[in-house]
Tab-separated table of C-alpha atoms in Angstrom:
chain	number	residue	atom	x	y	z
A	18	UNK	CA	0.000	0.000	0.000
A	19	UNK	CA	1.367	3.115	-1.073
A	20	UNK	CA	2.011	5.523	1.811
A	21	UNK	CA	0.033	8.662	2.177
A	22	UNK	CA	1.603	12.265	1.096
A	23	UNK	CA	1.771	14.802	3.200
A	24	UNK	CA	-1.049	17.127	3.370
A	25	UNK	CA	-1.360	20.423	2.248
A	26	UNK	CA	-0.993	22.208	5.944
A	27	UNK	CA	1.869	19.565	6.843
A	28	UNK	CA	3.700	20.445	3.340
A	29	UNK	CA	3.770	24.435	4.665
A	30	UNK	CA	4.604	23.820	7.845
A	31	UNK	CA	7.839	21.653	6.521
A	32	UNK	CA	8.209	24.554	4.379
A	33	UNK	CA	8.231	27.145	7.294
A	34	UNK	CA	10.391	25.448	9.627
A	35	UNK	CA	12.894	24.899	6.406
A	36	UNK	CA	12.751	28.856	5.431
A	37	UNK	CA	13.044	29.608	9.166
A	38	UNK	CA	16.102	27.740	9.986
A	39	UNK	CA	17.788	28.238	6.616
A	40	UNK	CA	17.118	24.712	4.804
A	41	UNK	CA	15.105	26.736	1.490
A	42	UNK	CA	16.258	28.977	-1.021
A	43	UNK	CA	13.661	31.348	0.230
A	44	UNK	CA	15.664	31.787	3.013
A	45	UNK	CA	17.863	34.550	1.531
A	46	UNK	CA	14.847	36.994	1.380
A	47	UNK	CA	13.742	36.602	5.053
A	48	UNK	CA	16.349	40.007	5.839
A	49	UNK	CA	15.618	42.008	2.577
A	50	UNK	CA	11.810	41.392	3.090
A	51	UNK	CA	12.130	42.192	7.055
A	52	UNK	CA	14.378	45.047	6.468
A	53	UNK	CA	11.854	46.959	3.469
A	54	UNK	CA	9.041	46.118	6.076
A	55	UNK	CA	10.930	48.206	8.631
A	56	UNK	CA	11.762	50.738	6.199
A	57	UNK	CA	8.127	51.537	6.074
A	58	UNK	CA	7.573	51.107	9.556
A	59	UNK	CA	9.970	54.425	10.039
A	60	UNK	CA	8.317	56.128	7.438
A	61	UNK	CA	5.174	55.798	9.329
A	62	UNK	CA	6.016	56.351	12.724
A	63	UNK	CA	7.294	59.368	11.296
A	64	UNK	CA	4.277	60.408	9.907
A	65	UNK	CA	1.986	59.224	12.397
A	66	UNK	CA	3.425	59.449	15.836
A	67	UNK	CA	4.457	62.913	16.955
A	68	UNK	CA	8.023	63.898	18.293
A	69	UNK	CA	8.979	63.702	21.216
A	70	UNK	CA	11.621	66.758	22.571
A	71	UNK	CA	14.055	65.588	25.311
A	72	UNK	CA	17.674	66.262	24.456
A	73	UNK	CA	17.728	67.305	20.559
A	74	UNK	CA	17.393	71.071	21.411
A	75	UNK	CA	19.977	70.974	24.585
A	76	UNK	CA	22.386	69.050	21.489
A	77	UNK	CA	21.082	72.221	19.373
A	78	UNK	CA	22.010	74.670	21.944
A	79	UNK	CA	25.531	73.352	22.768
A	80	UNK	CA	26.115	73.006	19.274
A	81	UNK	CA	25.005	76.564	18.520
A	82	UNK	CA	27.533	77.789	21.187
A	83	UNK	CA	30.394	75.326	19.616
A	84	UNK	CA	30.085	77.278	15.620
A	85	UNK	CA	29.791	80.622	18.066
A	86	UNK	CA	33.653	79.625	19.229
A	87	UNK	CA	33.511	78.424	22.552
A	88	UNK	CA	35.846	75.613	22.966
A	89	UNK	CA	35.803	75.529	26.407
A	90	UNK	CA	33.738	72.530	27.681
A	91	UNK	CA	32.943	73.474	31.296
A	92	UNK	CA	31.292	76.985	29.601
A	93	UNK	CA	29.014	74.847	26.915
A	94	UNK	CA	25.678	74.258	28.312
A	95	UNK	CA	21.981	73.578	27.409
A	96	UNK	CA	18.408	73.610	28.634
A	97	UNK	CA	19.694	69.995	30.549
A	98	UNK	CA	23.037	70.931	31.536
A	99	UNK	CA	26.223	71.074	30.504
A	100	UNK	CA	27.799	69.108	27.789
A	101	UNK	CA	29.420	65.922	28.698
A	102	UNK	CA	30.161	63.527	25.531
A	103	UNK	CA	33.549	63.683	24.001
A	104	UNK	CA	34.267	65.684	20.520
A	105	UNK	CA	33.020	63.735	18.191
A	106	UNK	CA	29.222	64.235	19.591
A	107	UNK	CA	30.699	67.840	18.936
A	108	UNK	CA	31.126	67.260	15.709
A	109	UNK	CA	28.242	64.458	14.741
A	110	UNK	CA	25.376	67.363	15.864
A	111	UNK	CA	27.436	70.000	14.048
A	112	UNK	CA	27.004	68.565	10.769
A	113	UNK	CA	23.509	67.558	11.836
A	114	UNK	CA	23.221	71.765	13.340
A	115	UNK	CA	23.650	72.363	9.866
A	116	UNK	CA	21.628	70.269	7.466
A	117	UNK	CA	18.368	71.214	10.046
A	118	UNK	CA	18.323	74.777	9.589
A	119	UNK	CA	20.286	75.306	12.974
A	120	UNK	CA	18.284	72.046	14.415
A	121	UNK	CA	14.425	73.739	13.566
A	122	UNK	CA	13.581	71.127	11.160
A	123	UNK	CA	12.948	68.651	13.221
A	124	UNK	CA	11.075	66.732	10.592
A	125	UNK	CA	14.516	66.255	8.416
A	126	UNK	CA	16.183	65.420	11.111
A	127	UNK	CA	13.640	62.431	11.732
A	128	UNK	CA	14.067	61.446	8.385
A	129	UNK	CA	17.927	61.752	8.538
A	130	UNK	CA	17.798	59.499	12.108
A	131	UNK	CA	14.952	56.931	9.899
A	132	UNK	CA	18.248	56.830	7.613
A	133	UNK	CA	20.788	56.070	10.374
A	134	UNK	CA	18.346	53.361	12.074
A	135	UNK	CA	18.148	51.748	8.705
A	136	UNK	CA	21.939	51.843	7.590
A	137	UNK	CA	22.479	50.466	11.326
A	138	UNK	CA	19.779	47.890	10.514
A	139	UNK	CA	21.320	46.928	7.217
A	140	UNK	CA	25.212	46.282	9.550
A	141	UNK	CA	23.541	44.319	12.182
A	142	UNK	CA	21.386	41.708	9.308
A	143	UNK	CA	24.794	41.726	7.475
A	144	UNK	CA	27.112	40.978	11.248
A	145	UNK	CA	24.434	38.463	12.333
A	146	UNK	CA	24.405	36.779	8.617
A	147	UNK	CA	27.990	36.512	8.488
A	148	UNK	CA	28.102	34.945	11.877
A	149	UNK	CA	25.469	32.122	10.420
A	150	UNK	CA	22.264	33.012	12.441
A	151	UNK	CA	18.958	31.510	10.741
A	152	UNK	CA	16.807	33.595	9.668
A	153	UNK	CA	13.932	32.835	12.333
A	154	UNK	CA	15.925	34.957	14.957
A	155	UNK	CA	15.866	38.392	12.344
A	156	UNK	CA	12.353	38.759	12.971
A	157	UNK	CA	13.444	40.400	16.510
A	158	UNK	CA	15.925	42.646	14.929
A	159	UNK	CA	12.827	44.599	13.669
A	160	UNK	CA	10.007	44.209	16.160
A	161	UNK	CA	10.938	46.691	18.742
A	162	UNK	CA	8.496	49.272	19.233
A	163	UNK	CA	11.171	51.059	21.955
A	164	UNK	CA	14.367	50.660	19.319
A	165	UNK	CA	12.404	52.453	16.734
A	166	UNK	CA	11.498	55.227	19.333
A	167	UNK	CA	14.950	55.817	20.313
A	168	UNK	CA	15.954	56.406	16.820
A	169	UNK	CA	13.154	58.321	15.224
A	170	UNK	CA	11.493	60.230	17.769
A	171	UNK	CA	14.158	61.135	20.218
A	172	UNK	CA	17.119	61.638	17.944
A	173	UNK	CA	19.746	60.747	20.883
A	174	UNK	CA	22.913	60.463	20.365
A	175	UNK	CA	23.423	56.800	21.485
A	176	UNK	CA	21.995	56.073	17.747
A	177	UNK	CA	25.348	57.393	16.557
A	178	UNK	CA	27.104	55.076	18.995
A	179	UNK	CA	25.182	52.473	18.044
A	180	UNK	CA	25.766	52.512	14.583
A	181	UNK	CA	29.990	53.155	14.894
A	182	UNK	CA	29.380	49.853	17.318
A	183	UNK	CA	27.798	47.707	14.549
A	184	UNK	CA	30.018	49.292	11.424
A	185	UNK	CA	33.003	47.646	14.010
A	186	UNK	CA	31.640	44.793	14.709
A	187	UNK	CA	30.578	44.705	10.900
A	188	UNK	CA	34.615	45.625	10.053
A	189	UNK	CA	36.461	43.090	12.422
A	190	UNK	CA	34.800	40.211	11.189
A	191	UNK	CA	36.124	40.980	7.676
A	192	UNK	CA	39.563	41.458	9.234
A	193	UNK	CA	40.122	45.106	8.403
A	194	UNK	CA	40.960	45.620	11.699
A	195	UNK	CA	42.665	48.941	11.419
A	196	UNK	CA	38.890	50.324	9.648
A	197	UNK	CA	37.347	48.532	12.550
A	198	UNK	CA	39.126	50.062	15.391
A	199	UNK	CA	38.933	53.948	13.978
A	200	UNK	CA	35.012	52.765	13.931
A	201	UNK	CA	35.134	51.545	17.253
A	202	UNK	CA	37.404	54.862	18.171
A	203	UNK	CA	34.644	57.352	16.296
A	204	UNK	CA	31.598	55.545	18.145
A	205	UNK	CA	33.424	56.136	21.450
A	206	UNK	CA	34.392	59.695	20.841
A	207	UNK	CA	30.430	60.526	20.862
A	208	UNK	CA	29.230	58.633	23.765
A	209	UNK	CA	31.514	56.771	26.211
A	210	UNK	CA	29.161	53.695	27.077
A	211	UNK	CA	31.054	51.835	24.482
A	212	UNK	CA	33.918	51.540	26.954
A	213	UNK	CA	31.809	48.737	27.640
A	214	UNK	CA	33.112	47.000	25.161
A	215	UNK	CA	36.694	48.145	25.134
A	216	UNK	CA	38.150	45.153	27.056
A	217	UNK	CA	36.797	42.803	24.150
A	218	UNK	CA	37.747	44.868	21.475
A	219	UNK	CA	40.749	44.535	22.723
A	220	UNK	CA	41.170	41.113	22.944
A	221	UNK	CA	39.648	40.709	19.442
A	222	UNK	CA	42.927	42.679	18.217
A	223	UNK	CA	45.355	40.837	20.103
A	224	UNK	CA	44.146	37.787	18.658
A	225	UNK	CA	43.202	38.906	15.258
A	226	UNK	CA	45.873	40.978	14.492
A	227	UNK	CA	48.617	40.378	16.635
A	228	UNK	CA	50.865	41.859	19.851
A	229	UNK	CA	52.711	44.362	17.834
A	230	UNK	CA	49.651	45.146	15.216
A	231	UNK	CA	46.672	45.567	18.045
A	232	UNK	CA	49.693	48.010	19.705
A	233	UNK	CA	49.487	49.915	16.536
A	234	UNK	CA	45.682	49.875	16.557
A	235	UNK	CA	45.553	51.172	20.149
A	236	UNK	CA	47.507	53.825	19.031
A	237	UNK	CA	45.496	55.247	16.199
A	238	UNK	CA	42.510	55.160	18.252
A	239	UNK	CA	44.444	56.990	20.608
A	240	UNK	CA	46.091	59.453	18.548
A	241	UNK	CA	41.714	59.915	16.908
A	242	UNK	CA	40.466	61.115	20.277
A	243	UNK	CA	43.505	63.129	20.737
A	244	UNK	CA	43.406	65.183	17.389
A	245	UNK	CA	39.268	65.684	17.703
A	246	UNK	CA	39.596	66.842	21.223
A	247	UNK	CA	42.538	69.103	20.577
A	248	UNK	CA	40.786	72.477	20.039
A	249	UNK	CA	39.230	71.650	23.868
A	250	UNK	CA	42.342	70.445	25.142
A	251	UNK	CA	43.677	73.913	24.085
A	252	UNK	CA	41.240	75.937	25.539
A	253	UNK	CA	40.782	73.499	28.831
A	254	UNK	CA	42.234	70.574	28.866
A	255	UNK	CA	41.195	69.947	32.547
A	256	UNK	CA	37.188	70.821	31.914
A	257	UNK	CA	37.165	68.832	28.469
A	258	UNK	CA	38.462	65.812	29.963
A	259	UNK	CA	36.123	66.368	33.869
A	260	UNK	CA	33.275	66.933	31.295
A	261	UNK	CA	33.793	64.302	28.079
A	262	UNK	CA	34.639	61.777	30.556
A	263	UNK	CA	32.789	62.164	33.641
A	264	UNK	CA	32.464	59.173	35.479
A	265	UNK	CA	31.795	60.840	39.453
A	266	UNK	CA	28.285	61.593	37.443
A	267	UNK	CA	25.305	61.796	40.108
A	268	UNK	CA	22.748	59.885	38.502
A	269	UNK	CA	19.297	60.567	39.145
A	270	UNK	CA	16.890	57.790	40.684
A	271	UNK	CA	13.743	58.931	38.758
A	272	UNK	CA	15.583	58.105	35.430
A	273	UNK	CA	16.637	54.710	36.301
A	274	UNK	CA	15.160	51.590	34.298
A	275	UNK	CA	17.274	48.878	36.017
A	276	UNK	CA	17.857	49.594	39.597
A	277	UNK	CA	14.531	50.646	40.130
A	278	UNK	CA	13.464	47.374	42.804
A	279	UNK	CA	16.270	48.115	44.754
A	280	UNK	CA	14.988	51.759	46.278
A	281	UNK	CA	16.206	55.325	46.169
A	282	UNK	CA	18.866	54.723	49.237
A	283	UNK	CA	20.637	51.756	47.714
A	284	UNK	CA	20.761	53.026	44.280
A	285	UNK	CA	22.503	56.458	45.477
A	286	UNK	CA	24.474	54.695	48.080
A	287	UNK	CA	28.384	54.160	47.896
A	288	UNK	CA	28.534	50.574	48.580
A	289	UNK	CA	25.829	49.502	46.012
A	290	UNK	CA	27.819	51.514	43.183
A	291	UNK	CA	31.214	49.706	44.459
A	292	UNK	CA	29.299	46.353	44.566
A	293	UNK	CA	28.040	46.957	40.883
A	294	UNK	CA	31.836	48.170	40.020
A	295	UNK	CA	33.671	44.771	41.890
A	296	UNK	CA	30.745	42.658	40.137
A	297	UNK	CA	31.510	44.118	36.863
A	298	UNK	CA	34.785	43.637	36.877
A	299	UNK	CA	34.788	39.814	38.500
A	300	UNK	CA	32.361	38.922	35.579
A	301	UNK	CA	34.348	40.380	33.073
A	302	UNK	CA	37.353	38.994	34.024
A	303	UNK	CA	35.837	35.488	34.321
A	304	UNK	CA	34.506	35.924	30.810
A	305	UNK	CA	38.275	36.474	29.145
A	306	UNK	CA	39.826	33.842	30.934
A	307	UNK	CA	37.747	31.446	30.343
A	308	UNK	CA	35.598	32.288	27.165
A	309	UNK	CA	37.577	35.132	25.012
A	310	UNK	CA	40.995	33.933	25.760
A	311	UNK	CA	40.346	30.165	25.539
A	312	UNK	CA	41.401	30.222	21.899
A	313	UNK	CA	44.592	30.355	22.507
A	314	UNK	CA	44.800	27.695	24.701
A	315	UNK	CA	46.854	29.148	27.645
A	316	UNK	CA	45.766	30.560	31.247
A	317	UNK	CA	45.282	34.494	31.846
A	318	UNK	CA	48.632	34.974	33.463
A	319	UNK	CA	50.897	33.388	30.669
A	320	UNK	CA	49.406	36.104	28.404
A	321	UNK	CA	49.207	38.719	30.890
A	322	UNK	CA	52.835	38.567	32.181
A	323	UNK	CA	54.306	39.156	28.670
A	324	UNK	CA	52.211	42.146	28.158
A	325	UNK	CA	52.778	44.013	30.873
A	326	UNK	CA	56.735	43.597	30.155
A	327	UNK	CA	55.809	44.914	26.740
A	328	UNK	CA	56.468	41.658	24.917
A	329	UNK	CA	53.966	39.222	22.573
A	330	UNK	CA	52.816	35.974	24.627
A	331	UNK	CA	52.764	34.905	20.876
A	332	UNK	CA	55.229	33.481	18.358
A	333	UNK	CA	54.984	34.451	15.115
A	334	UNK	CA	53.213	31.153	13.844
A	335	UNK	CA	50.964	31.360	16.736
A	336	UNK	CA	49.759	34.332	15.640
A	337	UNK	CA	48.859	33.360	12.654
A	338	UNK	CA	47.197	30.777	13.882
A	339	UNK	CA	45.258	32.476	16.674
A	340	UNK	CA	44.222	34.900	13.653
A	341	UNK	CA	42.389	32.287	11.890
A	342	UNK	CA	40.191	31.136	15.427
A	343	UNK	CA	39.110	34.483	15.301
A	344	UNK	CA	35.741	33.851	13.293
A	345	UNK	CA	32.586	36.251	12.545
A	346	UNK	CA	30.948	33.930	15.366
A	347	UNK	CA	33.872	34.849	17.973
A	348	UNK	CA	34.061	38.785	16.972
A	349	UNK	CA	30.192	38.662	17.392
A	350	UNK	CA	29.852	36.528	20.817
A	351	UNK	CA	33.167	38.513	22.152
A	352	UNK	CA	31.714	42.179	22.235
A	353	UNK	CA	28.494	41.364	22.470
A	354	UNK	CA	29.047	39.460	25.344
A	355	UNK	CA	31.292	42.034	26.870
A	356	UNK	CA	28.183	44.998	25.696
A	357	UNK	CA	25.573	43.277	27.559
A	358	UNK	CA	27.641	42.275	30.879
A	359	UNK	CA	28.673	46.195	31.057
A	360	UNK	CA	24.919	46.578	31.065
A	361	UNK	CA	23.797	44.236	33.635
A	362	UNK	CA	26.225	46.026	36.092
A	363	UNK	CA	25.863	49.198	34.607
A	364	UNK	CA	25.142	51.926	37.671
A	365	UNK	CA	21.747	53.177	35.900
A	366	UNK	CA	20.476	52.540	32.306
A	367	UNK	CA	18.136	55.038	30.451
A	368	UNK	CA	15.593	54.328	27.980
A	369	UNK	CA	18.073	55.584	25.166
A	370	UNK	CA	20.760	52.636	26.277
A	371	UNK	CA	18.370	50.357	24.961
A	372	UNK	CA	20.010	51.378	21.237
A	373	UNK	CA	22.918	49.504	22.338
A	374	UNK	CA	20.754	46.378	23.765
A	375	UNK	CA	17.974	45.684	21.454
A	376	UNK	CA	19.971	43.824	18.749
A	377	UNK	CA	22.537	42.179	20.680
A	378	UNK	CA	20.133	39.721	22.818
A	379	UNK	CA	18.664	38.058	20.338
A	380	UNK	CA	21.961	36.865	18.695
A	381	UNK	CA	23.157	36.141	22.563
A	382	UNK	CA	20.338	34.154	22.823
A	383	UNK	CA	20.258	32.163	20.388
A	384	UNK	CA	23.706	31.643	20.728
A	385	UNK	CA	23.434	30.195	24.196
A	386	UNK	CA	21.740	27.081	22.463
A	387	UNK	CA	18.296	28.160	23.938
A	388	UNK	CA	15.237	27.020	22.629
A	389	UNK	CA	13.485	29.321	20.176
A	390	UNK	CA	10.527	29.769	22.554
A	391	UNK	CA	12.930	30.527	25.256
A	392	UNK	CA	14.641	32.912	22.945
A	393	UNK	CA	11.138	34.613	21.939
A	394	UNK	CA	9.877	34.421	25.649
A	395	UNK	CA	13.224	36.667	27.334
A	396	UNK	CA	13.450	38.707	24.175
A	397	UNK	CA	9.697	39.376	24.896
A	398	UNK	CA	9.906	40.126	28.332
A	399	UNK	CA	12.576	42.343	27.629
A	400	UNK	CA	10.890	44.372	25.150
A	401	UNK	CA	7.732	44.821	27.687
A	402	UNK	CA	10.268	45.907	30.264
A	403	UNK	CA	11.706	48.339	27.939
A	404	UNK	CA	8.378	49.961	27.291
A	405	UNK	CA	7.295	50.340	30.720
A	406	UNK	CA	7.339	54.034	31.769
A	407	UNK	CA	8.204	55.748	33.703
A	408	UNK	CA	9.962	52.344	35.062
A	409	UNK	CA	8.415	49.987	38.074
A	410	UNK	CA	10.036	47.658	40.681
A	411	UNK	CA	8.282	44.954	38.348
A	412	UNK	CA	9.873	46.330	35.270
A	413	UNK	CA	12.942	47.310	36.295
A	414	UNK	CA	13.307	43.479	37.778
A	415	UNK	CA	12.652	42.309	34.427
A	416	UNK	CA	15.263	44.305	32.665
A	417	UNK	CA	17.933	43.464	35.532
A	418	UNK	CA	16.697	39.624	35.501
A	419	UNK	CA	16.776	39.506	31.188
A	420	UNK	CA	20.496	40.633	31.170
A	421	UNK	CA	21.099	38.505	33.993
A	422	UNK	CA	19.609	35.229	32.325
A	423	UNK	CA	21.684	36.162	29.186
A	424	UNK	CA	25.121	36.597	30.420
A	425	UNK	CA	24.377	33.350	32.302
A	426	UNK	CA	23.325	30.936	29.459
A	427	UNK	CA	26.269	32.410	27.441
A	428	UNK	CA	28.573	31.799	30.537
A	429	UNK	CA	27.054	28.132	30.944
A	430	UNK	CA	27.018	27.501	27.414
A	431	UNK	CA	30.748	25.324	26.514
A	432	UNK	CA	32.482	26.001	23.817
A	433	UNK	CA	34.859	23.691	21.834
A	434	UNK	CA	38.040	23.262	23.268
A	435	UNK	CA	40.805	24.927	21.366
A	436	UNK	CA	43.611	22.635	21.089
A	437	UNK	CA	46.952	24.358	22.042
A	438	UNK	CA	48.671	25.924	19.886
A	439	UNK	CA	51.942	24.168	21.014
A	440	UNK	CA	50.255	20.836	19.237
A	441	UNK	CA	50.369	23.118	15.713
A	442	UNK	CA	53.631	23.984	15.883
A	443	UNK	CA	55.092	20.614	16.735
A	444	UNK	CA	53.015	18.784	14.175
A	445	UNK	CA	53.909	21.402	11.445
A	446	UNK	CA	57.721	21.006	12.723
A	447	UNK	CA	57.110	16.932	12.343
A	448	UNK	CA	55.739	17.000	8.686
């Protein structure tokens, strides 16, 4: 008896669950399909939903006194306060000053920001593609109604960040790592929460490109900040450095969306901040010893030793080697990792910080070997959380207990085991 062919419902089901994890030649148009959805998704929140003023016309304002001639950062102020990104915010909302009629249009400068969320949108499909994500996760790259908020009706300047973050990301894992770090440099220069990331960036260089050649990256990035902040440094050095880099900030409770559940005492106390600060930096540490570092196959201290006397840890074939471990996957899982742990610790996150979130949990997620329900469930939650405001105990916990979840399943989550790099060069030596 001949056996029964699939029905008609069973036939598109196959042919779902083959498009969403990649197995059907219609899975190349899952990203271009998503991504012209989105693109008239901005155009309508544009046109539908009105704008929302909060820091564009303080940007304006300190701007405005920048083109006047005032270089001197503790004297630039705005209807929130005093400036306190580094130059290249300076510069980003000068050009911006300009193309908006001295920052009246705010309609253009929606549109120009709809622009940025897209280009940024077109990096992270092409970073998360490279890195061999199926296309069933990129539906969450373009479902967030508090993403798409961030970008087109507030205009903040983490957008810029967010976008240098991606183009790096985007850069390293084609090994232009010079391009890369200048991005990474640029997206820094206009708002410092990508120090976040610094400590993997850095480890992507010294893996990807070398002792000597992540030395030379260092110092372009460097020598960037130094030549954009020179006409401050000039004029103050002392205020442009206080102000660009201000980490004795006083944050204010009423703005927080993590630390909410705790209370107002905690949050502004000492000893929770140092707590955050010791956690941060245990976590971190845990994560390049045992997870960023484990391609090369030796403990923390036989790299760290050699560094600190200025020398490689590396031969030269080993650095070759190590260059080749360092994959799209690793670049991705490295800074990404490294983004969202800075968060979880982070001493208060504002709605605006979520730019720097919303598109690196789901590939965190998914890379933690979770189950796509779990992966739809947390990204949900997080998203709800997100969109709470002002923020609650309940919603604040959720945000807090989301990054918390992550960072764990990518901790728990093993990895292949490297095998040293000492077993390379003996059996090249042998044949």
């Amino acid at each position: 008896m001949a056996n029964k062919e699939p029905g008609l419902a069973s036939q598109a089901v196959t042919l779902a669950f083959d498009v969403a994890n990649g197995r059907n030649a219609l899975s190349k148009l899952v990203a271009p399909v998503l991504f012209l959805l989105d693109a008239v998704l901005c155009a309508l929140v544009i046109w539908k939903i009105p704008y929302t003023e909060i820091d564009w016309k303080a940007y304006m304002e300190q701007v405005a006194q920048y083109v006047s001639g005032e270089h001197d950062y503790t004297a630039i102020k705005g209807g929130t306060g005093p400036l306190v990104y580094p130059a290249a915010h300076v510069y980003t909302y000068t050009g911006l000053y300009y193309l908006t009629d001295e920052g009246k249009d705010i309609h253009l400068a929606q549109q120009i920001f709809a622009v940025l969320y897209m280009a940024t949108l077109a990096l992270v499909m092409a970073c998360y593609s490279k890195a061999k994500v199926p296309p069933y996760v990129f539906p969450l790259l373009v479902l967030s109604k508090r993403l798409h908020s961030v970008f087109v009706l507030r205009c903040f300047n983490d957008c810029f960040a967010a976008f240098f973050l991606w183009l790096a990301i985007y850069l390293f894992q084609r090994r232009m790592w010079t391009a890369g770090a200048l991005a990474y440099a640029w997206g820094l220069g206009i708002k410092m929460s990508l120090l976040l990331v610094l400590p993997a960036v850095g480890v992507v260089l010294l893996l990807g490109r070398g002792f000597w050649g992540s030395l030379k990256c260092a110092g372009l990035m460097a020598n960037l900040h130094l030549a954009i902040a020179t006409p401050f440094l000039q004029e103050n050095a002392r205020g442009y450095i206080s102000k660009a880099f201000e980490f004795t900030r006083v944050f204010f409770f009423k703005w927080t969306v993590n630390w909410r559940f705790v209370g107002e005492d905690v949050f502004l106390s000492k000893p929770f901040s140092l707590t955050l600060l010791a956690m941060h930096a245990l976590v971190l540490t845990g994560f390049i010893a045992s997870k960023w570092l484990k391609p090369t196959g030796k403990p923390l201290a036989a790299i760290l030793m050699p560094i600190l006397q200025l020398k490689s840890p590396f031969s030269d074939q080993e650095e070759r080697l190590l260059a080749i471990r360092v994959t799209p996957e690793y670049v991705m899982t490295t800074i990404l990792s490294a983004n969202v742990i800075g968060l979880l610790f982070a001493r208060t996150l504002h709605y605006q910080f979520y730019s720097l979130l919303a598109w690196s949990t789901p590939y965190l997620l998914w890379r933690s070997g979770a189950h796509p329900v779990v992966q739809y469930g947390l990204w949900a939650a997080q998203e709800w959380a997100w969109n709470v405001f002002p923020s609650t105990n309940i919603s604040s916990g959720v945000v807090v207990g989301v990054l918390a979840i992550t960072v764990g399943m990518i901790a728990s989550r093993k990895d292949e085991q490297a095998a040293p790099l000492a077993y390379y060069t003996q059996e090249r030596k042998e044949n």
